[in-house]
Coordinates of C-alpha atoms and ligand atoms in Angstrom, one line a residue:
M1 CA -25.9 21.1 -17.5
S2 CA -25.0 18.2 -19.9
E3 CA -27.0 15.0 -20.1
H4 CA -24.4 13.3 -17.9
A5 CA -24.2 15.8 -15.1
K6 CA -27.2 15.6 -12.7
G7 CA -25.6 17.9 -10.2
L8 CA -27.5 18.4 -7.0
M9 CA -30.5 16.6 -8.3
G10 CA -28.6 13.3 -8.6
G11 CA -29.8 10.4 -6.4
L12 CA -32.7 12.1 -4.7
T13 CA -33.7 11.2 -1.1
N14 CA -36.8 9.1 -1.2
Y15 CA -39.9 10.6 0.3
G16 CA -42.3 9.2 -2.2
D17 CA -42.5 12.7 -3.8
P18 CA -39.5 13.6 -6.1
E19 CA -40.6 17.2 -6.5
F20 CA -40.7 17.6 -2.7
A21 CA -37.2 16.0 -2.5
R22 CA -35.8 18.4 -5.0
Y23 CA -37.3 21.4 -3.3
L24 CA -36.1 20.3 0.1
R25 CA -32.6 19.5 -1.1
R26 CA -32.2 22.9 -2.7
S27 CA -33.6 24.6 0.3
F28 CA -31.2 22.9 2.7
A29 CA -28.3 23.5 0.3
K30 CA -29.2 27.2 0.2
S31 CA -28.9 27.2 4.0
M32 CA -25.1 26.8 3.3
G33 CA -25.1 30.1 1.4
Y34 CA -25.1 28.7 -2.2
T35 CA -26.9 30.7 -4.8
G36 CA -29.3 29.0 -7.2
E37 CA -26.8 29.5 -10.0
S38 CA -24.1 27.6 -8.1
L39 CA -26.6 24.8 -7.3
D40 CA -27.3 24.4 -11.0
K41 CA -23.7 23.5 -11.8
P42 CA -22.3 20.0 -12.2
I43 CA -20.9 18.8 -8.9
V44 CA -17.4 17.6 -8.2
G45 CA -17.1 15.8 -4.8
I46 CA -13.8 16.2 -3.0
C47 CA -13.3 13.1 -0.9
T48 CA -10.8 14.0 1.8
T49 CA -9.1 11.8 4.3
E50 CA -7.8 14.6 6.4
S51 CA -7.7 13.8 10.1
G52 CA -6.0 14.9 13.3
F53 CA -4.9 11.3 13.5
N54 CA -3.1 11.4 10.2
N55 CA 0.2 13.3 10.2
C56 CA 0.8 12.5 6.5
H57 CA -2.3 14.5 5.5
R58 CA -1.7 17.6 7.5
H59 CA -1.4 19.8 4.4
F60 CA -4.7 18.8 3.0
P61 CA -6.5 22.1 3.8
E62 CA -4.2 23.8 1.3
L63 CA -4.5 21.0 -1.2
I64 CA -8.3 21.0 -1.0
E65 CA -8.3 24.8 -1.7
A66 CA -6.2 24.2 -4.8
V67 CA -8.6 21.4 -6.1
K68 CA -11.6 23.7 -5.4
R69 CA -9.9 26.5 -7.4
G70 CA -9.6 24.2 -10.4
V71 CA -13.1 23.0 -10.2
L72 CA -14.6 26.5 -9.9
A73 CA -12.5 27.9 -12.7
A74 CA -13.7 25.1 -14.9
G75 CA -17.4 25.9 -14.2
A76 CA -18.4 23.2 -11.7
L77 CA -19.3 23.3 -8.0
P78 CA -16.8 21.6 -5.6
V79 CA -18.2 20.0 -2.5
T80 CA -15.9 18.5 0.1
F81 CA -16.9 15.5 2.1
P82 CA -14.9 13.5 4.7
V83 CA -14.4 9.8 4.8
I84 CA -12.6 7.6 7.4
S85 CA -8.9 8.4 7.5
L86 CA -6.2 5.8 8.2
G87 CA -3.1 7.2 9.9
E88 CA -0.7 4.3 9.7
V89 CA 0.8 4.5 13.2
F90 CA -2.3 5.7 15.1
L91 CA -4.5 2.6 14.5
S92 CA -4.9 -0.6 16.6
P93 CA -4.5 -3.4 15.9
T94 CA -3.5 -2.3 12.4
S95 CA -4.6 0.1 9.6
L96 CA -5.1 -2.9 7.3
V97 CA -8.1 -4.1 9.3
Y98 CA -9.8 -0.7 8.6
R99 CA -8.9 -0.4 4.9
N100 CA -12.0 -2.2 3.8
L101 CA -14.2 -0.2 6.2
M102 CA -12.7 2.9 4.5
A103 CA -13.3 1.5 1.1
M104 CA -16.9 0.8 1.9
A105 CA -17.4 4.3 3.2
V106 CA -15.8 5.7 0.1
E107 CA -17.9 3.6 -2.2
E108 CA -21.2 4.3 -0.5
M109 CA -20.6 8.0 0.0
I110 CA -19.7 8.5 -3.7
R111 CA -22.8 6.5 -4.7
A112 CA -25.2 8.0 -2.2
Q113 CA -24.4 11.7 -2.5
P114 CA -25.1 13.9 -5.5
M115 CA -21.8 14.3 -7.4
D116 CA -21.0 13.8 -11.0
S117 CA -17.3 13.1 -10.5
V118 CA -15.0 12.8 -7.6
V119 CA -11.5 13.9 -6.6
L120 CA -9.9 11.5 -4.1
L121 CA -7.4 12.9 -1.7
G122 CA -5.2 10.4 0.1
G123 CA -1.6 9.3 0.6
C124 CA -0.8 7.4 3.8
D125 CA -0.4 3.7 3.1
K126 CA -3.9 2.4 3.3
T127 CA -5.8 5.5 2.1
V128 CA -4.8 5.4 -1.5
P129 CA -5.9 1.7 -1.8
G130 CA -9.1 2.3 0.2
L131 CA -10.0 5.3 -2.0
L132 CA -9.3 3.4 -5.2
M133 CA -11.2 0.3 -4.1
G134 CA -14.2 2.3 -3.1
A135 CA -14.1 4.5 -6.2
L136 CA -13.8 1.6 -8.6
S137 CA -16.8 -0.1 -7.1
A138 CA -18.8 3.1 -7.1
G139 CA -18.1 3.5 -10.8
K140 CA -18.4 7.4 -11.1
P141 CA -15.6 9.3 -12.9
A142 CA -12.8 9.6 -10.3
S143 CA -9.3 11.2 -10.1
L144 CA -6.7 10.9 -7.4
V145 CA -4.5 13.5 -5.8
A146 CA -1.8 12.0 -3.6
A147 CA -0.4 13.6 -0.5
G148 CA 3.2 13.4 -1.9
P149 CA 6.2 12.4 0.1
M150 CA 7.9 14.2 3.0
M151 CA 11.2 16.0 2.8
T152 CA 14.1 14.5 4.6
G153 CA 15.5 15.7 7.9
R154 CA 19.1 15.9 9.3
H155 CA 20.9 14.3 12.2
K156 CA 24.7 14.8 12.8
G157 CA 25.0 16.0 9.1
E158 CA 23.3 12.8 7.8
R159 CA 20.0 12.9 5.9
L160 CA 17.1 11.1 7.6
G161 CA 13.8 9.9 6.2
A162 CA 10.8 8.1 7.7
C163 CA 10.7 5.4 8.0
T164 CA 13.7 3.3 6.9
D165 CA 16.0 5.4 9.1
C166 CA 13.5 4.9 12.0
R167 CA 14.3 1.2 11.8
R168 CA 18.0 1.6 11.2
F169 CA 18.4 3.7 14.3
W170 CA 16.1 1.5 16.4
G171 CA 18.3 -1.5 15.4
Q172 CA 21.4 0.5 16.5
F173 CA 19.6 1.4 19.8
R174 CA 18.7 -2.2 20.4
A175 CA 22.3 -3.2 19.6
G176 CA 23.6 -0.6 22.1
S177 CA 25.4 1.6 19.6
V178 CA 22.9 4.5 20.0
D179 CA 22.0 5.6 23.6
Q180 CA 18.7 6.8 25.0
E181 CA 19.6 10.5 24.7
E182 CA 20.4 10.2 21.0
I183 CA 17.4 8.1 20.1
D184 CA 15.2 10.7 21.8
R185 CA 16.8 13.4 19.6
I186 CA 16.4 11.3 16.5
E187 CA 12.7 10.8 17.3
G188 CA 12.1 14.5 16.5
R189 CA 14.2 14.5 13.3
L190 CA 12.8 11.6 11.4
A191 CA 9.5 13.0 10.1
T192 CA 9.6 16.8 9.8
T193 CA 7.2 17.9 7.1
A194 CA 3.7 17.0 5.9
G195 CA 3.5 14.2 3.5
T196 CA 4.0 10.5 3.3
C197 CA 7.1 8.5 4.3
A198 CA 10.2 9.8 2.5
V199 CA 11.3 6.4 1.0
M200 CA 10.0 3.9 -1.5
G201 CA 7.6 2.6 1.1
T202 CA 3.9 1.5 0.6
A203 CA 2.6 5.1 0.3
S204 CA 5.1 6.1 -2.4
T205 CA 4.7 2.8 -4.2
M206 CA 0.9 3.0 -4.2
A207 CA 1.0 6.6 -5.5
L208 CA 3.1 5.3 -8.5
V209 CA 0.8 2.4 -9.0
A210 CA -2.2 4.7 -9.0
E211 CA -0.6 7.0 -11.6
T212 CA 0.4 4.0 -13.8
L213 CA -3.2 2.7 -13.6
G214 CA -4.2 6.0 -15.1
M215 CA -6.1 7.4 -12.1
M216 CA -3.9 10.4 -11.5
L217 CA -2.5 13.2 -13.7
P218 CA 0.7 12.0 -15.4
G219 CA 3.9 13.1 -13.7
T220 CA 2.3 14.0 -10.3
S221 CA 2.6 11.0 -8.0
A222 CA 6.1 11.8 -6.6
I223 CA 5.9 15.6 -6.3
P224 CA 7.0 16.3 -2.7
A225 CA 4.1 17.2 -0.4
V226 CA 5.3 20.7 0.3
H227 CA 6.3 21.6 -3.3
A228 CA 4.2 24.2 -5.1
D229 CA 4.0 21.8 -8.1
R230 CA 1.7 19.6 -5.9
L231 CA -0.7 22.5 -5.4
R232 CA -0.7 23.1 -9.2
A233 CA -1.3 19.4 -9.8
A234 CA -4.3 19.6 -7.4
E235 CA -5.7 22.7 -9.2
E236 CA -5.3 20.9 -12.6
T237 CA -7.0 17.8 -11.2
G238 CA -9.9 19.9 -10.1
A239 CA -10.3 21.4 -13.5
L240 CA -10.1 18.0 -15.1
A241 CA -12.6 16.6 -12.6
A242 CA -15.1 19.4 -13.6
K243 CA -14.7 18.3 -17.3
M244 CA -15.2 14.6 -16.2
A245 CA -18.4 15.6 -14.4
V246 CA -19.8 17.0 -17.6
T247 CA -18.7 14.3 -20.0
G248 CA -19.4 11.5 -17.6
G249 CA -16.0 9.8 -18.2
P250 CA -13.7 8.2 -18.1
T251 CA -15.1 5.9 -15.5
P252 CA -12.4 3.9 -13.5
D253 CA -13.2 0.6 -15.3
K254 CA -12.0 2.2 -18.6
L255 CA -8.6 2.9 -16.9
V256 CA -8.0 -0.1 -14.6
T257 CA -7.8 -3.0 -16.9
R258 CA -5.8 -6.3 -16.9
E259 CA -3.2 -4.5 -19.1
S260 CA -2.9 -1.4 -16.9
V261 CA -2.7 -3.7 -13.8
E262 CA 0.3 -5.5 -15.5
N263 CA 1.9 -2.1 -16.3
A264 CA 1.5 -1.3 -12.6
L265 CA 3.1 -4.6 -11.6
R266 CA 6.1 -3.8 -13.8
V267 CA 6.5 -0.4 -12.2
L268 CA 6.2 -2.1 -8.8
M269 CA 9.1 -4.4 -9.8
A270 CA 11.2 -1.7 -11.4
V271 CA 11.0 0.6 -8.4
S272 CA 11.5 -2.3 -6.0
G273 CA 8.4 -1.2 -4.3
S274 CA 6.7 -2.3 -1.1
T275 CA 5.4 -5.9 -0.6
N276 CA 2.2 -4.3 0.7
A277 CA 1.5 -3.0 -2.8
V278 CA 1.0 -6.6 -4.0
I279 CA -1.9 -6.9 -1.5
H280 CA -3.4 -3.6 -2.3
L281 CA -3.1 -3.9 -6.1
A282 CA -4.7 -7.4 -5.8
A283 CA -7.6 -5.7 -3.8
V284 CA -7.9 -2.8 -6.3
A285 CA -7.9 -5.1 -9.4
G286 CA -10.2 -7.5 -7.6
R287 CA -12.9 -4.8 -7.5
L288 CA -13.2 -5.2 -11.3
G289 CA -12.8 -9.0 -11.3
I290 CA -9.1 -8.9 -12.3
D291 CA -7.0 -11.5 -10.6
I292 CA -3.2 -11.3 -10.1
E293 CA -1.8 -14.8 -10.7
L294 CA 1.4 -15.4 -8.7
D295 CA 3.0 -17.2 -11.6
R296 CA 2.4 -14.1 -13.8
L297 CA 3.7 -11.9 -11.1
N298 CA 6.9 -14.0 -11.1
E299 CA 7.2 -13.8 -14.9
I300 CA 6.9 -10.0 -14.8
S301 CA 9.4 -9.9 -11.9
D302 CA 11.9 -12.0 -13.8
E303 CA 11.8 -9.9 -16.9
T304 CA 11.7 -6.5 -15.3
P305 CA 14.9 -4.9 -14.0
V306 CA 15.2 -2.9 -10.8
L307 CA 16.1 0.7 -11.9
V308 CA 15.5 2.8 -8.9
D309 CA 18.1 3.3 -6.2
L310 CA 16.1 4.4 -3.2
K311 CA 15.8 3.4 0.4
P312 CA 14.8 1.1 1.9
V313 CA 17.0 -1.0 -0.3
G314 CA 19.2 1.6 -1.9
N315 CA 20.4 5.1 -1.3
G316 CA 18.1 8.0 -2.2
Y317 CA 14.8 9.4 -1.0
M318 CA 11.6 10.2 -2.8
E319 CA 12.5 13.9 -3.3
D320 CA 15.6 12.6 -5.2
F321 CA 13.4 10.3 -7.2
H322 CA 11.1 13.2 -8.2
H323 CA 13.9 15.4 -9.3
A324 CA 15.6 12.5 -11.1
G325 CA 12.6 12.0 -13.4
G326 CA 9.9 10.4 -11.3
L327 CA 7.6 7.9 -12.9
D328 CA 8.4 9.0 -16.4
G329 CA 12.1 8.1 -15.8
V330 CA 11.1 4.6 -14.7
L331 CA 8.6 4.1 -17.6
Q332 CA 11.3 5.0 -20.1
G333 CA 13.6 2.3 -18.6
I334 CA 10.9 -0.4 -19.1
K335 CA 9.2 1.0 -22.1
D336 CA 9.7 -2.1 -24.2
R337 CA 7.7 -4.2 -21.8
L338 CA 4.7 -1.8 -21.2
V339 CA 1.3 -2.2 -22.8
R340 CA 1.1 1.0 -24.9
D341 CA -2.7 1.4 -25.5
C342 CA -3.7 1.8 -21.8
Q343 CA -5.2 5.2 -21.2
D344 CA -5.0 7.6 -18.3
L345 CA -7.8 9.9 -17.1
T346 CA -6.6 12.7 -19.5
G347 CA -7.0 10.4 -22.5
L348 CA -3.2 10.1 -22.9
T349 CA -2.1 6.5 -23.8
M350 CA 0.9 4.9 -22.3
G351 CA 2.4 4.8 -25.8
E352 CA 1.9 8.5 -26.3
R353 CA 3.4 9.2 -22.9
L354 CA 6.5 7.1 -23.7
D355 CA 7.0 8.9 -27.1
R356 CA 6.9 12.3 -25.5
E357 CA 10.2 14.1 -25.2
L358 CA 11.1 14.5 -21.5
I359 CA 11.7 18.1 -20.4
D360 CA 14.5 17.2 -18.0
P361 CA 17.1 14.5 -18.4
I362 CA 16.7 11.4 -16.2
D363 CA 19.3 11.4 -13.4
P364 CA 20.9 8.0 -13.5
T365 CA 22.1 8.4 -9.8
F366 CA 18.6 7.5 -8.7
I367 CA 16.9 6.1 -11.9
R368 CA 19.2 3.9 -13.8
P369 CA 18.8 3.1 -17.5
A370 CA 17.8 -0.4 -18.6
S371 CA 21.3 -0.9 -19.8
D372 CA 22.8 -0.5 -16.3
P373 CA 20.1 -1.7 -13.8
I374 CA 20.6 -2.1 -10.1
D375 CA 19.4 -5.6 -10.6
A376 CA 18.5 -7.5 -13.8
Q377 CA 15.3 -8.9 -12.1
G378 CA 12.4 -7.4 -10.2
G379 CA 12.4 -6.7 -6.5
L380 CA 9.6 -9.0 -5.5
I381 CA 8.8 -12.7 -6.0
A382 CA 6.1 -15.0 -5.0
L383 CA 7.0 -18.3 -3.4
K384 CA 5.1 -21.5 -3.2
G385 CA 5.8 -24.8 -1.5
S386 CA 4.8 -27.1 1.4
L387 CA 5.0 -24.3 3.9
A388 CA 2.9 -21.9 1.7
P389 CA 0.7 -23.8 -0.8
G390 CA -1.3 -20.7 -1.5
G391 CA 1.8 -18.5 -1.9
A392 CA 4.0 -16.1 0.0
I393 CA 6.0 -13.0 -0.9
L394 CA 9.7 -12.3 -0.7
K395 CA 11.3 -8.9 -1.4
R396 CA 14.4 -10.4 -2.9
A397 CA 15.9 -6.9 -3.6
A398 CA 15.8 -6.3 0.2
A399 CA 17.3 -9.6 1.1
T400 CA 20.9 -10.6 2.0
P401 CA 22.0 -12.4 -1.2
E402 CA 23.7 -15.3 0.7
L403 CA 20.4 -16.1 2.5
L404 CA 18.3 -16.4 -0.7
E405 CA 19.2 -20.1 -0.8
H406 CA 19.1 -21.2 2.8
E407 CA 18.1 -24.2 4.9
G408 CA 17.8 -23.8 8.7
R409 CA 16.3 -24.9 11.9
A410 CA 13.0 -23.2 12.9
V411 CA 12.7 -21.1 16.0
V412 CA 9.0 -20.6 16.4
F413 CA 7.0 -17.9 18.0
T414 CA 3.3 -18.7 18.3
S415 CA 2.0 -15.1 18.5
L416 CA 3.2 -11.5 18.7
D417 CA 2.9 -11.7 22.5
D418 CA 5.1 -14.8 22.5
L419 CA 7.6 -13.0 20.2
S420 CA 7.9 -9.9 22.4
A421 CA 8.2 -12.1 25.5
R422 CA 11.0 -14.3 24.3
I423 CA 12.9 -12.8 21.4
D424 CA 15.5 -11.1 23.7
D425 CA 15.6 -13.8 26.3
P426 CA 19.4 -14.5 26.8
D427 CA 18.5 -18.2 27.1
L428 CA 16.7 -18.4 23.7
D429 CA 18.1 -21.3 21.8
V430 CA 18.9 -19.5 18.5
T431 CA 21.8 -19.0 16.1
A432 CA 22.3 -16.8 13.1
D433 CA 21.6 -19.8 10.8
D434 CA 18.2 -20.5 12.2
V435 CA 14.9 -19.4 10.7
L436 CA 12.7 -17.3 12.8
V437 CA 9.0 -18.2 12.4
L438 CA 6.1 -16.1 13.6
Q439 CA 2.6 -17.7 13.6
N440 CA -0.9 -16.2 13.9
A441 CA -0.2 -12.8 12.5
G442 CA -2.2 -13.2 9.3
P443 CA -5.2 -11.3 8.0
R444 CA -7.8 -13.2 10.0
S445 CA -5.8 -13.4 13.2
P446 CA -6.6 -11.2 16.1
S447 CA -3.5 -9.2 15.4
G448 CA -5.0 -8.1 12.0
M449 CA -1.9 -8.9 9.8
P450 CA 0.5 -6.3 11.3
E451 CA 3.7 -5.2 9.8
A452 CA 5.5 -7.5 12.1
G453 CA 7.1 -9.8 9.5
Y454 CA 10.3 -7.8 10.1
L455 CA 11.0 -9.9 13.3
P456 CA 13.7 -8.2 15.3
I457 CA 17.1 -9.9 15.3
P458 CA 17.4 -11.5 18.9
K459 CA 19.3 -8.9 21.0
K460 CA 22.2 -11.3 21.8
L461 CA 22.7 -12.0 18.0
G462 CA 22.3 -8.3 17.1
R463 CA 25.0 -7.4 19.7
A464 CA 27.2 -10.0 18.1
G465 CA 26.9 -8.3 14.8
V466 CA 24.1 -10.3 13.1
K467 CA 22.2 -8.0 10.7
D468 CA 19.9 -10.4 8.9
M469 CA 18.3 -13.8 9.3
V470 CA 15.6 -15.6 7.3
R471 CA 12.3 -14.7 8.9
I472 CA 8.9 -16.2 7.9
S473 CA 5.4 -15.3 8.9
D474 CA 1.8 -14.7 7.7
A475 CA 2.3 -11.1 8.6
R476 CA 3.1 -8.1 6.4
M477 CA 6.2 -5.9 6.4
S478 CA 6.5 -2.2 6.3
G479 CA 7.4 -1.0 2.8
T480 CA 10.3 0.9 4.5
A481 CA 11.8 -2.3 6.0
F482 CA 14.4 -4.7 4.6
G483 CA 15.9 -8.2 5.2
T484 CA 15.4 -11.8 4.1
I485 CA 11.8 -11.9 5.0
V486 CA 9.1 -14.2 3.8
L487 CA 5.7 -12.7 4.2
H488 CA 2.0 -13.2 3.6
V489 CA 2.3 -17.0 4.0
T490 CA -1.0 -18.4 2.7
P491 CA -3.1 -20.2 4.1
E492 CA -2.4 -18.3 7.3
A493 CA -1.9 -20.1 10.7
D494 CA -5.2 -18.9 12.0
L495 CA -6.9 -21.0 9.3
G496 CA -4.8 -24.0 10.1
G497 CA -2.3 -23.6 7.2
P498 CA 1.0 -25.5 7.3
L499 CA 2.6 -22.5 9.1
A500 CA 0.5 -23.4 12.1
L501 CA 2.2 -26.8 12.1
V502 CA 5.8 -25.7 12.3
R503 CA 7.6 -26.6 15.6
D504 CA 10.9 -25.6 17.0
G505 CA 13.7 -27.6 15.4
D506 CA 11.9 -28.3 12.1
R507 CA 14.0 -27.8 9.0
I508 CA 12.8 -25.1 6.5
R509 CA 14.2 -24.5 3.1
L510 CA 14.0 -21.2 1.2
S511 CA 15.0 -21.1 -2.5
A512 CA 14.6 -17.8 -4.3
T513 CA 15.9 -19.6 -7.5
H514 CA 13.1 -22.1 -7.4
K515 CA 10.7 -19.7 -5.8
S516 CA 9.9 -22.2 -3.1
I517 CA 9.5 -22.3 0.6
D518 CA 9.3 -25.8 2.1
L519 CA 8.7 -27.3 5.5
L520 CA 10.9 -30.4 5.6
V521 CA 8.7 -32.6 7.8
S522 CA 6.9 -35.8 6.8
E523 CA 3.3 -35.7 5.8
E524 CA 2.5 -38.3 8.5
E525 CA 4.0 -36.0 11.2
L526 CA 2.1 -33.0 9.8
E527 CA -1.1 -35.0 9.9
R528 CA -0.5 -35.9 13.5
R529 CA 0.1 -32.2 14.4
R530 CA -2.9 -31.1 12.4
A531 CA -5.2 -33.4 14.4
E532 CA -3.9 -31.7 17.6
L533 CA -4.6 -28.2 16.3
V534 CA -7.2 -26.3 18.4
E535 CA -9.6 -24.1 16.4
P536 CA -8.6 -20.5 17.4
K537 CA -11.3 -18.6 19.2
G538 CA -12.4 -15.5 17.3
E539 CA -11.8 -12.6 19.7
W540 CA -13.8 -10.2 17.5
D541 CA -17.5 -10.9 18.2
R542 CA -19.3 -7.8 17.3
G543 CA -19.7 -5.0 14.8
Y544 CA -17.2 -4.3 12.0
R545 CA -14.5 -6.5 13.5
M546 CA -16.8 -9.5 13.4
L547 CA -17.6 -8.7 9.8
Y548 CA -13.9 -8.5 9.1
R549 CA -13.1 -11.8 10.6
D550 CA -16.0 -13.6 8.9
H551 CA -15.3 -12.2 5.4
V552 CA -11.6 -11.2 5.0
L553 CA -9.9 -12.9 2.0
P554 CA -6.3 -14.2 2.0
A555 CA -3.4 -11.9 1.2
T556 CA -3.3 -13.4 -2.3
E557 CA -6.7 -11.9 -2.9
G558 CA -5.8 -8.6 -1.4
C559 CA -7.4 -9.1 2.0
D560 CA -10.6 -7.6 0.6
F561 CA -14.0 -8.9 1.7
D562 CA -15.4 -11.7 -0.2
F563 CA -18.7 -9.8 -0.8
L564 CA -16.9 -6.7 -2.2
R565 CA -14.6 -8.4 -4.7
K566 CA -16.1 -8.7 -8.1
Q567 CA -16.2 -12.3 -9.4
G568 CA -14.1 -12.3 -12.6
Ligands
FES601 FE1 1.8 7.7 6.4 FE2 4.3 6.3 6.3 S1 3.0 6.9 8.1 S2 3.0 7.1 4.7

């Protein structure tokens, strides 16, 4: 064993007698059938987020076998261990609330257990951020294998992919153009294979972000979940992890740097990725004391073209993206703006990667060249103004162009319950020019920052053909959704931010050009309303939820906990 690898003897349990601890640990390890020879090898931990409550990870048993094969063939001992899994649609109130719990479990289990390097297996929206956050803080050499995206299904000859098409058909069902029998049939056709959502949603975006940060084998983030190449990538990652266990590096802090975070932001813009990725990347970078300034995000957005034509804003699905060239295709299109000396876990620099000849040509149907972009500017921008002094996010690529400069009358919903009670009320005073405002859905609110920023179009307007309206909240939006939607308003309403002061009939102005969002109400009137605000009562008064409410940071700082973020 090398000087770096401590194997089974790393981090001994403390009985006040190290020799006894060694003897006891080997004895108990032998009870699992290991030979002494196996127990002398460097150890690669395989951190798995497999769970019966996570449909996206249902192929992990096969993936784990492939990682193990690679580790064993390279002369180390693979040891699998579970951590909390976060299946997006199976958690209440939201998966985001538990991302930090998962990150804490990942960090502590990597640190506490005897392993020399770790392979992280995740995919569904919050699992990749949770794994990265934990691994970055733990500091041991780490590599990531992503679940990979689902394949598409079919309905009446049309391709379907979770979950943009889930929303599209639900909108049609609400508008009355799809009946109950058809929506029941569609339900069984939207998500038909293992893997993560089939579009450029949060999971796919975060997999690309993780690869750009250097934490994954190059060229592997977008391989479909059920493709044999994904198993080969898992085996190769296992072999590399065995090497990393022996050499002791690279550790994540050598890969995740200010420069690689900026490269990841550029990829996020070029693929028109999920708004959630801004939160998760801020949380991941924050673990190493790297801040994402909103002004810098806007600069990067303004100078990075959108190259990828995928749903939710375009046409293709992740399987098309992979076959069109994947991340390499995107990197080629923005090569002039990338920092070249960032390294990945194989030692390859971004510059070397960009200079390599691609095996297959890039398919411009799904990944356009820089000379013919979908849009000359990036998909996401940060807004600031009197309604969001701390910032907000708008996915301009998913917005209706005519609504990007808009002033309208506020129609306010004070909570998710209020929204569901009144949004379809035939007597609701609302027109297509109004601005729908949702309060108390931010990170600290009892709703736990749900993906509710995609407020439904009131039924009576939907039936009249209205497809989009300006919608504003402190909530998030699914990476698979679209519309003119202002999210992550900071400070949130639960903390008494200006969003809490909006009342029905107030005028609100959105300007994507000026990157502003303003509440057009006098300061005196806002003061009067502020004085009337009642401090919300925390509903979460025990255990993890109390910890969450007391320590969660705003969306601009990734909704991490204040005590887990490294001060820069
Ligand atoms: Fe897991 Fe969409 S539900 S990625």
